Tab-separated table of C-alpha atoms in Angstrom:
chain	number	residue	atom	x	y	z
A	1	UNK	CA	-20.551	0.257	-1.279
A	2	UNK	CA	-17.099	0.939	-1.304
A	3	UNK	CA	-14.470	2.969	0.607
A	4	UNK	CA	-11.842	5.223	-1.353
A	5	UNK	CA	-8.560	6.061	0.056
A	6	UNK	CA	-5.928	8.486	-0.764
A	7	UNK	CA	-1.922	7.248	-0.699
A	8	UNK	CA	0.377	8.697	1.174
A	9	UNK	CA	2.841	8.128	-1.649
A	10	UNK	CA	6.803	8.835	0.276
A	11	UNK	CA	8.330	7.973	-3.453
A	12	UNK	CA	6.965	11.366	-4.790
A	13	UNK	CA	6.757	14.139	-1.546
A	14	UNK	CA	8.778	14.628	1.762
A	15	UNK	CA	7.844	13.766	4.964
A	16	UNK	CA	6.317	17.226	6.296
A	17	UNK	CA	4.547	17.419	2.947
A	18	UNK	CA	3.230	14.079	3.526
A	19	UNK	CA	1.576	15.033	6.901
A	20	UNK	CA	-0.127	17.834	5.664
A	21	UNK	CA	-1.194	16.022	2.413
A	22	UNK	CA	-2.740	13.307	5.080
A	23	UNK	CA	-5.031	15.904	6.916
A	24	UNK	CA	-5.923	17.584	3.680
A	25	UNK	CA	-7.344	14.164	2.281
A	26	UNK	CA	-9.231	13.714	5.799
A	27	UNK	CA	-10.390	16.985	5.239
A	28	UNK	CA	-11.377	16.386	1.690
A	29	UNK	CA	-13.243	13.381	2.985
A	30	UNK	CA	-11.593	10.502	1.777
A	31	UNK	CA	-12.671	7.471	3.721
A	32	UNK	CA	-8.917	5.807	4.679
A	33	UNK	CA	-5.403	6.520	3.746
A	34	UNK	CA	-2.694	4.428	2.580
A	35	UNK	CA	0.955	4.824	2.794
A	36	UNK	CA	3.836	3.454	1.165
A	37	UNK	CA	7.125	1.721	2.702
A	38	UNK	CA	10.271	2.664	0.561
A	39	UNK	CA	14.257	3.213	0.753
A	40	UNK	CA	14.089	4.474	-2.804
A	41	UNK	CA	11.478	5.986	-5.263
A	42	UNK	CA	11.119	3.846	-8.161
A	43	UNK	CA	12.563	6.715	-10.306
A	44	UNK	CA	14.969	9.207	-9.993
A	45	UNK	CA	12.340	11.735	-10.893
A	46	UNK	CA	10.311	11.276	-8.096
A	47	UNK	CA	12.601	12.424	-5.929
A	48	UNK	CA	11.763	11.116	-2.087
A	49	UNK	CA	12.054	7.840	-0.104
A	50	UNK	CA	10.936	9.073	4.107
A	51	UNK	CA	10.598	6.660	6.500
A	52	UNK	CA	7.498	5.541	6.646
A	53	UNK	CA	6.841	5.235	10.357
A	54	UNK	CA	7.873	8.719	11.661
A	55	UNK	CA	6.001	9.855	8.897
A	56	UNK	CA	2.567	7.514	10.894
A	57	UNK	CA	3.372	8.714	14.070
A	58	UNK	CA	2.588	12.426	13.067
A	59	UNK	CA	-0.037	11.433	10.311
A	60	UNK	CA	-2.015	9.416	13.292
A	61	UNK	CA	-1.307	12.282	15.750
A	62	UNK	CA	-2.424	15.310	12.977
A	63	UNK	CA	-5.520	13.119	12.111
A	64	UNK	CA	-8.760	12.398	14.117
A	65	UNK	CA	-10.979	10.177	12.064
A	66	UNK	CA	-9.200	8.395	8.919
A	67	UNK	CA	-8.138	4.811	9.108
A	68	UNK	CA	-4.609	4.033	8.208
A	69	UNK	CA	-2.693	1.458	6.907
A	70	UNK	CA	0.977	0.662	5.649
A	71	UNK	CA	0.398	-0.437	1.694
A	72	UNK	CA	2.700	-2.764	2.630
A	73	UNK	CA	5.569	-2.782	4.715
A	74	UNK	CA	7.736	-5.908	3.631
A	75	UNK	CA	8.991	-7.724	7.346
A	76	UNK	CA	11.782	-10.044	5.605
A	77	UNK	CA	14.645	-8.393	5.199
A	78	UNK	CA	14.815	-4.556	5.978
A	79	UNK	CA	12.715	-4.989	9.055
A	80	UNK	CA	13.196	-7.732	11.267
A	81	UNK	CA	9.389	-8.903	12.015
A	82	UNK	CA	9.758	-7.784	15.855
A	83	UNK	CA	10.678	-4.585	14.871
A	84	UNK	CA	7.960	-4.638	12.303
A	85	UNK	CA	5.784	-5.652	15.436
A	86	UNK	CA	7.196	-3.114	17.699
A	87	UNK	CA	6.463	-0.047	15.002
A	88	UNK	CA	2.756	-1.100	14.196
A	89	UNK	CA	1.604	-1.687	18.130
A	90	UNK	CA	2.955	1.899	18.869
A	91	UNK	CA	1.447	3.460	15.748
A	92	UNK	CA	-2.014	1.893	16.372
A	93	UNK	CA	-1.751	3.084	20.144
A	94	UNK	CA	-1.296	6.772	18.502
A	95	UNK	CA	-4.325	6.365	16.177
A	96	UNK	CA	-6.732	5.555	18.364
A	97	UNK	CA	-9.739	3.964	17.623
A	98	UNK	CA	-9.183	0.894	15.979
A	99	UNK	CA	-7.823	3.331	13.019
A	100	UNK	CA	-4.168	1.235	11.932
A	101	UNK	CA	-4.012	-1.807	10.032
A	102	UNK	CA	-0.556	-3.395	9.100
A	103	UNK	CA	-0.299	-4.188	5.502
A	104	UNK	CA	2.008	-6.599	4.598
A	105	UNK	CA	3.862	-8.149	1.206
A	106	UNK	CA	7.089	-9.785	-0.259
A	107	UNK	CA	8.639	-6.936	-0.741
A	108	UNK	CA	10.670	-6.046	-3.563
A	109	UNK	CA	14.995	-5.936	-4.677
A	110	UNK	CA	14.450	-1.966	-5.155
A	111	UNK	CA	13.938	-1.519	-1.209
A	112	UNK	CA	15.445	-4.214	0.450
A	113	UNK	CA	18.719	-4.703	-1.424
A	114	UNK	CA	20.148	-2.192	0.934
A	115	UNK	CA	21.150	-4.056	3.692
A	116	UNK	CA	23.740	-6.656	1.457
A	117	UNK	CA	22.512	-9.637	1.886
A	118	UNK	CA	21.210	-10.439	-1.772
A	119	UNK	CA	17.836	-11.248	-3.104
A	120	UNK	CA	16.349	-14.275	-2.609
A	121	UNK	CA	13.867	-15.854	-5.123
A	122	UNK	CA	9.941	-15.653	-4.822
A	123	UNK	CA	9.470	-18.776	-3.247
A	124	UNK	CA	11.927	-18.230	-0.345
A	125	UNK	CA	10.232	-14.691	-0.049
A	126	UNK	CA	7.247	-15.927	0.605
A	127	UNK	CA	8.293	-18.824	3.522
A	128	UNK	CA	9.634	-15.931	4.969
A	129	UNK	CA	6.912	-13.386	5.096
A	130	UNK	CA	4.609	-16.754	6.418
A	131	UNK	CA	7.321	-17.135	9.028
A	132	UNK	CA	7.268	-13.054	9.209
A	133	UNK	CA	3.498	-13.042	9.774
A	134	UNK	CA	3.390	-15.836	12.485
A	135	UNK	CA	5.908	-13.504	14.274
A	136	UNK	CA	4.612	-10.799	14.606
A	137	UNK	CA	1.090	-11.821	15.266
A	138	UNK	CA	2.098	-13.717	18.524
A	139	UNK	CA	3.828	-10.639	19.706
A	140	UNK	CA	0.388	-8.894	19.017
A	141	UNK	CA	-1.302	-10.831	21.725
A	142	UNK	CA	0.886	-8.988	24.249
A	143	UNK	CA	3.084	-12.531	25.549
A	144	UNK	CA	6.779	-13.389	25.250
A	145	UNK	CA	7.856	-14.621	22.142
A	146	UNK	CA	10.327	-17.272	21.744
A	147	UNK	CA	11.355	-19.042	18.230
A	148	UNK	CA	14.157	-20.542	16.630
A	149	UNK	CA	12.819	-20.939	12.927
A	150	UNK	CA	13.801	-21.127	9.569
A	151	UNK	CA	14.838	-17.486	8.634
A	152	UNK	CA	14.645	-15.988	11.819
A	153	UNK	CA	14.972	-16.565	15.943
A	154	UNK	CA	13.286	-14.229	18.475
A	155	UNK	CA	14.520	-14.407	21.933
A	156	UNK	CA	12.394	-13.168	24.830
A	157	UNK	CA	10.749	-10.570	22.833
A	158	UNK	CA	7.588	-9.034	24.091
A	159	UNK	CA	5.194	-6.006	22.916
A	160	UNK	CA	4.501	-3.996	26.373
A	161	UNK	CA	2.261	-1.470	24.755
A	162	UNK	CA	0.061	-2.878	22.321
A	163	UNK	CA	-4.167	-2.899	21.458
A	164	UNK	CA	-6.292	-4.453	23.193
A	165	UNK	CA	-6.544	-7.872	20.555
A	166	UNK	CA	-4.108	-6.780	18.919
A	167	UNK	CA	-3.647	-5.027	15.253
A	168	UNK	CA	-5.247	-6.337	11.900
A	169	UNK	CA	-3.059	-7.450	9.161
A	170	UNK	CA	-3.617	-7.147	5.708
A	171	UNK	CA	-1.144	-9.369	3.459
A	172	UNK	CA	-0.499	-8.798	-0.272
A	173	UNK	CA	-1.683	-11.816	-2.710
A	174	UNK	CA	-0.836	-12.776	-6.051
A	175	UNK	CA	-2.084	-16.293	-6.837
A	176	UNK	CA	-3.328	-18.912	-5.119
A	177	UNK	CA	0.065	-20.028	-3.848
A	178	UNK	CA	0.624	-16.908	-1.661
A	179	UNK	CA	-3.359	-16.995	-0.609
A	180	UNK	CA	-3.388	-20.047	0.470
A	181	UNK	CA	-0.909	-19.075	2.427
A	182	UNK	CA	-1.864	-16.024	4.130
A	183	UNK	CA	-5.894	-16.058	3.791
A	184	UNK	CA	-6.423	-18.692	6.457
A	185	UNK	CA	-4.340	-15.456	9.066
A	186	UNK	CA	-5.056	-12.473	7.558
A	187	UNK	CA	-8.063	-10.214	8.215
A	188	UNK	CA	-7.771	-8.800	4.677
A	189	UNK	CA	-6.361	-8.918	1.242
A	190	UNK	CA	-3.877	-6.316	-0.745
A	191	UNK	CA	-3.765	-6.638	-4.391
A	192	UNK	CA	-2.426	-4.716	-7.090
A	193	UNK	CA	-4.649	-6.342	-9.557
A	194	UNK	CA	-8.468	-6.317	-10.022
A	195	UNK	CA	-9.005	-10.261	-10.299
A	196	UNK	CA	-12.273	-11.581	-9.059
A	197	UNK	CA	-10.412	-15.173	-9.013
A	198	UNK	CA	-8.353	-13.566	-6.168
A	199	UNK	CA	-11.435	-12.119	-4.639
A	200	UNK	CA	-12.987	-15.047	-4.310
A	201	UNK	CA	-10.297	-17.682	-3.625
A	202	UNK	CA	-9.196	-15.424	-0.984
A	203	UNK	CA	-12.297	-15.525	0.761
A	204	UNK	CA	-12.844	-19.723	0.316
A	205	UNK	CA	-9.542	-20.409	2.055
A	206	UNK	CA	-10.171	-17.715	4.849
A	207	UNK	CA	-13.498	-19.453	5.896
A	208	UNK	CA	-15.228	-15.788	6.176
A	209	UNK	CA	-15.645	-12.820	3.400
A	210	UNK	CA	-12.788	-10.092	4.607
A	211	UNK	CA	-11.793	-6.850	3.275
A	212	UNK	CA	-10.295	-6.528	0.048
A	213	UNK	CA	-8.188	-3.552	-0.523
A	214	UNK	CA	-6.786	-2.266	-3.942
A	215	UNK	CA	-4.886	0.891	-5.030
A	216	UNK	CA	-5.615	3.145	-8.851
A	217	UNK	CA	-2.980	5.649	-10.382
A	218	UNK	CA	-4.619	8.482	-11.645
A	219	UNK	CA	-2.903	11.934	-12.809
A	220	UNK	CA	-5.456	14.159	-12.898
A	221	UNK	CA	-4.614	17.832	-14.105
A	222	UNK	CA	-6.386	20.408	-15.982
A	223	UNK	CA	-4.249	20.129	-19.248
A	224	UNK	CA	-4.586	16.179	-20.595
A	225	UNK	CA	-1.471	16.995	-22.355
A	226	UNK	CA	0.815	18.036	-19.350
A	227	UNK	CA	-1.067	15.317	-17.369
A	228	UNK	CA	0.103	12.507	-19.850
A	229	UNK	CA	3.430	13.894	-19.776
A	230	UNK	CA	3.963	13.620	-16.095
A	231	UNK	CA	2.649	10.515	-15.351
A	232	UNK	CA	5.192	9.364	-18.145
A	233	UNK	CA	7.902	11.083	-16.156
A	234	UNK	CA	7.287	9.871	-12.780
A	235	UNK	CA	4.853	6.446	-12.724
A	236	UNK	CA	6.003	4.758	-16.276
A	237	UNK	CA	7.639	2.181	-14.130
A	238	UNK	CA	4.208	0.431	-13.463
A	239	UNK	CA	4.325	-0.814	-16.887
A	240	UNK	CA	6.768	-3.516	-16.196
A	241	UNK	CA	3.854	-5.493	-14.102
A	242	UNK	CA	4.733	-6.922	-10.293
A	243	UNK	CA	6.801	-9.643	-11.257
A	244	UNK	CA	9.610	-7.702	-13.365
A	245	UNK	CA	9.243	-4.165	-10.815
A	246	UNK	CA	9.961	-6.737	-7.742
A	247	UNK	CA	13.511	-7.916	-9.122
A	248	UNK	CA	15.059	-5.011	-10.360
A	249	UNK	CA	17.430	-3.183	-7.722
A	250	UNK	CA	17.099	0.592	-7.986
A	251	UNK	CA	15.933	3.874	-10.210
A	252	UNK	CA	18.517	3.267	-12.902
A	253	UNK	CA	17.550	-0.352	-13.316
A	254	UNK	CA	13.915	0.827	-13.704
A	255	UNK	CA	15.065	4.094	-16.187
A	256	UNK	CA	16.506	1.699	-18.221
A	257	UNK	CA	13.371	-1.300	-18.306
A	258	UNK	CA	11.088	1.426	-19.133
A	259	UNK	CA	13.399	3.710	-21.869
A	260	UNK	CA	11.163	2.274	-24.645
A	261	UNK	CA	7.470	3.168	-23.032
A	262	UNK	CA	5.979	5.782	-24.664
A	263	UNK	CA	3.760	8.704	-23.276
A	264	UNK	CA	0.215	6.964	-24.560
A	265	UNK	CA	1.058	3.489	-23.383
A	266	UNK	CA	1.371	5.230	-19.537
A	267	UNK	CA	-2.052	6.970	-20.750
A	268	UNK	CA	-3.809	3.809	-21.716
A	269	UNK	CA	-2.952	2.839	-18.146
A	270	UNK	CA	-4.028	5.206	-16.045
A	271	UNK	CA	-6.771	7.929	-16.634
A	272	UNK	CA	-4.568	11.336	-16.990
A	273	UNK	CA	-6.522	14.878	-17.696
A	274	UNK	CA	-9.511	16.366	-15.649
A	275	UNK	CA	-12.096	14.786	-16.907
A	276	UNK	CA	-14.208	13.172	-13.561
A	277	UNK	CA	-15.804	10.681	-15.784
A	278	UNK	CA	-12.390	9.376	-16.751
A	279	UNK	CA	-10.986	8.641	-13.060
A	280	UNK	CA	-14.392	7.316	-11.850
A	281	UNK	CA	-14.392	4.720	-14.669
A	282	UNK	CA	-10.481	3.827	-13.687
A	283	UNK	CA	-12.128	2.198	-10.062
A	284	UNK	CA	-14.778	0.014	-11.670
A	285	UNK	CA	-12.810	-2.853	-12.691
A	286	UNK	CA	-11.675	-2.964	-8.603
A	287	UNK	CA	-15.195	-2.805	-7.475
A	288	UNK	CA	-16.470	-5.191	-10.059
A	289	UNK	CA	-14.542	-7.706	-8.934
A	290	UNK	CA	-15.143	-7.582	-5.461
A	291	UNK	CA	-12.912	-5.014	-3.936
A	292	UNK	CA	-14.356	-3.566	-0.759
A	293	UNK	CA	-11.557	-0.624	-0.802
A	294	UNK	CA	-9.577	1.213	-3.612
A	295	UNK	CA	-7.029	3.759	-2.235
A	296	UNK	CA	-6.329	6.048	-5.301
A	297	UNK	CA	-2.597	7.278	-6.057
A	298	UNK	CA	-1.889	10.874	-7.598
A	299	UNK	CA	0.799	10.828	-10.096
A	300	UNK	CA	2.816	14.177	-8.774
A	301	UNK	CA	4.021	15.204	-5.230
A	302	UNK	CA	3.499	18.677	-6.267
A	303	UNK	CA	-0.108	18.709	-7.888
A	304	UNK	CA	-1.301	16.559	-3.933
A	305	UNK	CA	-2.798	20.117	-3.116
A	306	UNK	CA	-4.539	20.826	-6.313
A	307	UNK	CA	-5.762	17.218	-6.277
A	308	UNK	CA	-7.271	17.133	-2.654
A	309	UNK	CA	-9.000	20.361	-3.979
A	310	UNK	CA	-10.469	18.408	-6.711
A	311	UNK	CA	-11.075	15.592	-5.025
A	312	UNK	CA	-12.944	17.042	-2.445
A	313	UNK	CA	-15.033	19.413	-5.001
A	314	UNK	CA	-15.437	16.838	-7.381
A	315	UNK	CA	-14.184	13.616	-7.150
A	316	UNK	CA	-14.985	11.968	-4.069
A	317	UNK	CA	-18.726	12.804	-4.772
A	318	UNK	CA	-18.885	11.464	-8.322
A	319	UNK	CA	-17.376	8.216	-6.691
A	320	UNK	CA	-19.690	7.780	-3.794
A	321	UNK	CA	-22.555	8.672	-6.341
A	322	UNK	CA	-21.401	5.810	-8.732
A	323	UNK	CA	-20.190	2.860	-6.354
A	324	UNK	CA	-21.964	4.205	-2.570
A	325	UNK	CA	-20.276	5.267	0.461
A	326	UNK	CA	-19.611	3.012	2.914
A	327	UNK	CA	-20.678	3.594	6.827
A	328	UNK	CA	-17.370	2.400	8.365
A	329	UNK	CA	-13.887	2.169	6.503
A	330	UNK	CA	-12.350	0.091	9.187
A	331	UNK	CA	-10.624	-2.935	8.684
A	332	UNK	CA	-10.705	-4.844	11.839
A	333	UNK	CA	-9.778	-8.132	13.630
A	334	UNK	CA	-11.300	-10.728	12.874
């Protein structure tokens, strides 16, 4: 059985939009809700960059029963991992529930660029999202936090309103570098690609089977045509693959990568049209391979109302009939 989740996606709508897109998909009856952490949309077309965290605060206030989690927040560079700390305590207090989890990655040039202090290369990203991670889950715990590391120092800091054991995390993997890295503390796994090696080398170096968590771009419309065409406009940028999309610095860097990719390579990659059929089949290779959750990603900040429509008529119980519905989305502690 697997849960399906709908992304709050702040590249493509504006932050009251995305509250009321959030209880629409609870309405709908999606089973969690992902939302992104950006400065910038990956394309000028898109149009929107919120801050994620006000944007939590009201989603976890206007919503009663949907789990939430940040798909992923990067705590190197933008964030300072105490602030990171600070922002996911208080949003899990206003969720209630056991509802929050903190998702958590490398990051990428596009978003984090914007403070001045340069880029630094994969490796160093990752020793500093381990160093990140250790952070912020000893100021979970509730204590004072002193450190003097590598990348960054923490002096006195503690959380004074925080769960009960604290908040899950859910780190972003690649390859068995980065999980060997981050299985051992995490309570679940983000990936962007539907590998069963990751699945299961994840869940060898963590000792325990965890949740796995992936996220589908669909553009469903009722004309394929005008479908094809948008997700072309706004989402061509996934082409490029993780490695290229996390080095370039901003929308004109990714204009120009993708000039050359035409409307039916975007539709080989993503299911675009209304056929039901089509956008079930785009899941399976997730939930072959293991994947306990698959948030799904609208192309289109202004077809989100149309969609949750759809999915709600449609969608969500093709899904559930194919793959099963799970009992409890919740991604918790371990």
């Amino acid at each position: 059985m697997v849960a399906f989740g709908y992304s709050l996606l702040c590249e493509q709508r504006g932050p009251r939009e995305l509250v009321a897109d959030a209880v629409a998909a609870e309405d709908a009856g999606f089973d969690f809700e992902v939302i992104s952490d950006h400065y910038f949309p990956w394309l000028d077309s898109q149009g929107h960059a919120p801050n994620a965290w006000p944007v939590l605060g009201a989603v976890a206030a206007a919503t009663e029963r949907v789990p939430l989690m940040t798909y992923v927040t990067c705590p190197i560079m933008r964030y300072h991992p105490a602030v990171v700390a600070h922002n996911a305590a208080t949003v899990a207090l206003l969720a209630g529930g056991e509802r929050f989890v903190l998702g958590l990655g490398a990051g990428e040039n596009l978003n984090e660029h914007v403070i001045g202090r340069g880029w630094p290369p994969v490796n160093v990203r990752h020793e500093m999202l381990g160093e990140a991670v250790e952070i912020i889950g000893e100021l979970f715990t509730g204590d004072y936090v002193n450190r003097s590391g590598t990348y960054y120092r923490v002096d006195s800091a503690k959380l004074w309103d925080v769960p009960d054991g604290g908040v899950p995390i859910a780190v972003a993997v690649s390859g068995r570098q980065s999980i060997e890295s981050f299985a051992p503390v995490a309570d679940a796994m983000v990936a962007v690609e539907p590998r069963s090696d990751l699945v299961q080398d994840f869940d060898k170096a963590a000792g325990m089977t965890l949740p796995k968590i992936g996220q589908q771009p669909i553009c469903w419309g009722t004309d394929t045509d005008e479908a094809i065409a948008l997700a072309h406009d706004q989402f061509r940028w996934f082409a490029g693959g993780w490695k290229i999309n996390a080095e370039l610095p901003g929308p004109a860097a990714f204009a120009s990568a993708t000039q050359f990719v035409r409307q039916e390579d975007v539709a080989e990659g993503l299911p675009c049209g209304p056929d039901v059929a089509a956008h079930v089949e785009a899941v399976r290779p997730f939930v072959d391979a293991g994947f306990t959750h698959v948030a799904l990603v609208q192309v289109g900040g202004e077809t989100q109302p149309e969609f949750l429509a759809f999915a709600e008529r449609d969608l969500l119980p093709a899904l559930h009939e194919e793959y099963g519905k799970p009992g409890d989305a919740r991604i918790k502690v371990r």
